[in-house]
Amino acid sequence: MRPIGEALGFDAVLASEYELANGRFTGTLAGELNLGPAKVRRVAAWLAERGLAWRDLERCACWADSVNDLPLFEVATDRFAVDPHPRLAEEAERRGWRVLRTGRCG
């Protein structure tokens, strides 16, 4: 993921990490899957490495298509459900979060 993030000009990329042995991927996860509540913990750890916490952020934008990202939406200030799964679309509508449809999915 880092090469893609760098190509897009991102300073950092937080993604699931996979184990390497002798320069080859083993197929085993190294740490927890970056999904659901683990994603919130991962961002909190990344912030802590920089001497920050969620409360220090004036704004935090999040966009997602999966209901698995609800925990991240809970802590974000700006939420965008992009081409969302129906369950996320329903929750976004209920909570008044923005729903963006690109017409490229489903």
PDB file of C-alpha atoms in Angstrom:
ATOM      1  CA  MET A   1       0.000   0.000   0.000  1.00  0.00           C
ATOM      2  CA  ARG A   2       2.845   2.419   0.666  1.00  0.00           C
ATOM      3  CA  PRO A   3       3.912   2.728  -2.999  1.00  0.00           C
ATOM      4  CA  ILE A   4       0.320   3.544  -3.970  1.00  0.00           C
ATOM      5  CA  GLY A   5       0.029   6.098  -1.163  1.00  0.00           C
ATOM      6  CA  GLU A   6       3.313   7.698  -2.165  1.00  0.00           C
ATOM      7  CA  ALA A   7       2.220   7.852  -5.813  1.00  0.00           C
ATOM      8  CA  LEU A   8      -0.940   9.647  -4.680  1.00  0.00           C
ATOM      9  CA  GLY A   9       1.052  12.072  -2.546  1.00  0.00           C
ATOM     10  CA  PHE A  10      -0.080  10.778   0.868  1.00  0.00           C
ATOM     11  CA  ASP A  11       2.225  11.263   3.841  1.00  0.00           C
ATOM     12  CA  ALA A  12       1.130   7.985   5.424  1.00  0.00           C
ATOM     13  CA  VAL A  13      -0.918   4.910   4.662  1.00  0.00           C
ATOM     14  CA  LEU A  14      -2.573   2.804   7.347  1.00  0.00           C
ATOM     15  CA  ALA A  15      -3.488  -0.641   6.090  1.00  0.00           C
ATOM     16  CA  SER A  16      -3.477  -4.248   7.201  1.00  0.00           C
ATOM     17  CA  GLU A  17       0.094  -5.491   7.369  1.00  0.00           C
ATOM     18  CA  TYR A  18       1.129  -8.936   6.225  1.00  0.00           C
ATOM     19  CA  GLU A  19       4.027 -11.011   7.472  1.00  0.00           C
ATOM     20  CA  LEU A  20       7.236 -11.199   5.470  1.00  0.00           C
ATOM     21  CA  ALA A  21       9.730 -14.031   5.853  1.00  0.00           C
ATOM     22  CA  ASN A  22      12.935 -14.042   3.839  1.00  0.00           C
ATOM     23  CA  GLY A  23      11.541 -11.246   1.663  1.00  0.00           C
ATOM     24  CA  ARG A  24       8.350 -13.135   0.782  1.00  0.00           C
ATOM     25  CA  PHE A  25       4.790 -12.768   1.995  1.00  0.00           C
ATOM     26  CA  THR A  26       3.678 -15.708   4.114  1.00  0.00           C
ATOM     27  CA  GLY A  27      -0.036 -15.036   3.756  1.00  0.00           C
ATOM     28  CA  THR A  28      -0.293 -14.477   7.507  1.00  0.00           C
ATOM     29  CA  LEU A  29      -1.499 -11.225   8.979  1.00  0.00           C
ATOM     30  CA  ALA A  30       1.074  -9.325  11.055  1.00  0.00           C
ATOM     31  CA  GLY A  31      -1.114  -7.756  13.735  1.00  0.00           C
ATOM     32  CA  GLU A  32      -4.829  -7.207  13.503  1.00  0.00           C
ATOM     33  CA  LEU A  33      -6.896  -6.736  10.397  1.00  0.00           C
ATOM     34  CA  ASN A  34      -7.412  -3.014   9.777  1.00  0.00           C
ATOM     35  CA  LEU A  35     -11.192  -3.264   9.968  1.00  0.00           C
ATOM     36  CA  GLY A  36     -13.978  -1.975  12.195  1.00  0.00           C
ATOM     37  CA  PRO A  37     -12.862  -0.982  15.717  1.00  0.00           C
ATOM     38  CA  ALA A  38      -9.296  -2.027  14.870  1.00  0.00           C
ATOM     39  CA  LYS A  39      -9.157   0.802  12.342  1.00  0.00           C
ATOM     40  CA  VAL A  40      -9.984   3.331  15.069  1.00  0.00           C
ATOM     41  CA  ARG A  41      -7.263   1.826  17.284  1.00  0.00           C
ATOM     42  CA  ARG A  42      -4.796   1.929  14.385  1.00  0.00           C
ATOM     43  CA  VAL A  43      -5.431   5.619  13.744  1.00  0.00           C
ATOM     44  CA  ALA A  44      -5.215   6.345  17.494  1.00  0.00           C
ATOM     45  CA  ALA A  45      -1.812   4.615  17.617  1.00  0.00           C
ATOM     46  CA  TRP A  46      -0.638   6.554  14.546  1.00  0.00           C
ATOM     47  CA  LEU A  47      -1.741   9.800  16.189  1.00  0.00           C
ATOM     48  CA  ALA A  48      -0.028   8.834  19.465  1.00  0.00           C
ATOM     49  CA  GLU A  49       3.254   8.284  17.583  1.00  0.00           C
ATOM     50  CA  ARG A  50       2.974  11.970  16.680  1.00  0.00           C
ATOM     51  CA  GLY A  51       2.067  13.096  20.188  1.00  0.00           C
ATOM     52  CA  LEU A  52      -1.614  13.541  19.307  1.00  0.00           C
ATOM     53  CA  ALA A  53      -4.983  12.050  20.174  1.00  0.00           C
ATOM     54  CA  TRP A  54      -8.396  12.082  18.514  1.00  0.00           C
ATOM     55  CA  ARG A  55      -9.414  15.045  20.712  1.00  0.00           C
ATOM     56  CA  ASP A  56      -6.556  17.109  19.221  1.00  0.00           C
ATOM     57  CA  LEU A  57      -8.047  16.988  15.729  1.00  0.00           C
ATOM     58  CA  GLU A  58     -10.189  19.943  14.816  1.00  0.00           C
ATOM     59  CA  ARG A  59     -11.617  17.992  11.881  1.00  0.00           C
ATOM     60  CA  CYS A  60     -11.286  14.455  10.611  1.00  0.00           C
ATOM     61  CA  ALA A  61     -12.793  13.338   7.308  1.00  0.00           C
ATOM     62  CA  CYS A  62     -13.699   9.734   6.641  1.00  0.00           C
ATOM     63  CA  TRP A  63     -15.125   8.129   3.553  1.00  0.00           C
ATOM     64  CA  ALA A  64     -16.153   4.530   3.212  1.00  0.00           C
ATOM     65  CA  ASP A  65     -18.495   2.138   1.471  1.00  0.00           C
ATOM     66  CA  SER A  66     -18.811  -0.526   4.157  1.00  0.00           C
ATOM     67  CA  VAL A  67     -20.777  -0.808   7.377  1.00  0.00           C
ATOM     68  CA  ASN A  68     -17.491  -2.102   8.830  1.00  0.00           C
ATOM     69  CA  ASP A  69     -16.354   1.524   8.944  1.00  0.00           C
ATOM     70  CA  LEU A  70     -19.107   2.656  11.315  1.00  0.00           C
ATOM     71  CA  PRO A  71     -16.639   2.794  14.245  1.00  0.00           C
ATOM     72  CA  LEU A  72     -14.465   5.197  12.237  1.00  0.00           C
ATOM     73  CA  PHE A  73     -17.507   7.253  11.245  1.00  0.00           C
ATOM     74  CA  GLU A  74     -18.329   7.542  14.955  1.00  0.00           C
ATOM     75  CA  VAL A  75     -15.077   9.424  15.661  1.00  0.00           C
ATOM     76  CA  ALA A  76     -14.860  11.445  12.434  1.00  0.00           C
ATOM     77  CA  THR A  77     -16.261  14.946  12.096  1.00  0.00           C
ATOM     78  CA  ASP A  78     -16.912  14.767   8.345  1.00  0.00           C
ATOM     79  CA  ARG A  79     -18.385  11.517   7.048  1.00  0.00           C
ATOM     80  CA  PHE A  80     -18.941  10.465   3.464  1.00  0.00           C
ATOM     81  CA  ALA A  81     -20.606   7.191   2.567  1.00  0.00           C
ATOM     82  CA  VAL A  82     -19.401   6.677  -1.008  1.00  0.00           C
ATOM     83  CA  ASP A  83     -21.308   4.170  -3.130  1.00  0.00           C
ATOM     84  CA  PRO A  84     -22.249   2.555   0.176  1.00  0.00           C
ATOM     85  CA  HIS A  85     -23.422  -0.940   0.904  1.00  0.00           C
ATOM     86  CA  PRO A  86     -27.174  -0.730   1.623  1.00  0.00           C
ATOM     87  CA  ARG A  87     -26.641  -1.155   5.392  1.00  0.00           C
ATOM     88  CA  LEU A  88     -24.214   1.771   5.510  1.00  0.00           C
ATOM     89  CA  ALA A  89     -26.464   3.849   3.252  1.00  0.00           C
ATOM     90  CA  GLU A  90     -29.383   3.261   5.614  1.00  0.00           C
ATOM     91  CA  GLU A  91     -27.331   4.254   8.668  1.00  0.00           C
ATOM     92  CA  ALA A  92     -25.900   7.310   6.906  1.00  0.00           C
ATOM     93  CA  GLU A  93     -29.351   8.486   5.890  1.00  0.00           C
ATOM     94  CA  ARG A  94     -30.651   7.930   9.440  1.00  0.00           C
ATOM     95  CA  ARG A  95     -27.811   9.970  10.950  1.00  0.00           C
ATOM     96  CA  GLY A  96     -27.743  12.690   8.316  1.00  0.00           C
ATOM     97  CA  TRP A  97     -24.305  11.813   6.951  1.00  0.00           C
ATOM     98  CA  ARG A  98     -23.502  12.619   3.346  1.00  0.00           C
ATOM     99  CA  VAL A  99     -24.075   9.864   0.811  1.00  0.00           C
ATOM    100  CA  LEU A 100     -22.221  10.164  -2.474  1.00  0.00           C
ATOM    101  CA  ARG A 101     -23.065   8.019  -5.454  1.00  0.00           C
ATOM    102  CA  THR A 102     -20.601   7.953  -8.313  1.00  0.00           C
ATOM    103  CA  GLY A 103     -22.545   5.535 -10.499  1.00  0.00           C
ATOM    104  CA  ARG A 104     -19.448   3.359 -10.759  1.00  0.00           C
ATOM    105  CA  CYS A 105     -20.475   0.606  -8.355  1.00  0.00           C
ATOM    106  CA  GLY A 106     -23.359  -1.834  -8.159  1.00  0.00           C
TER     107      GLY A 106
END
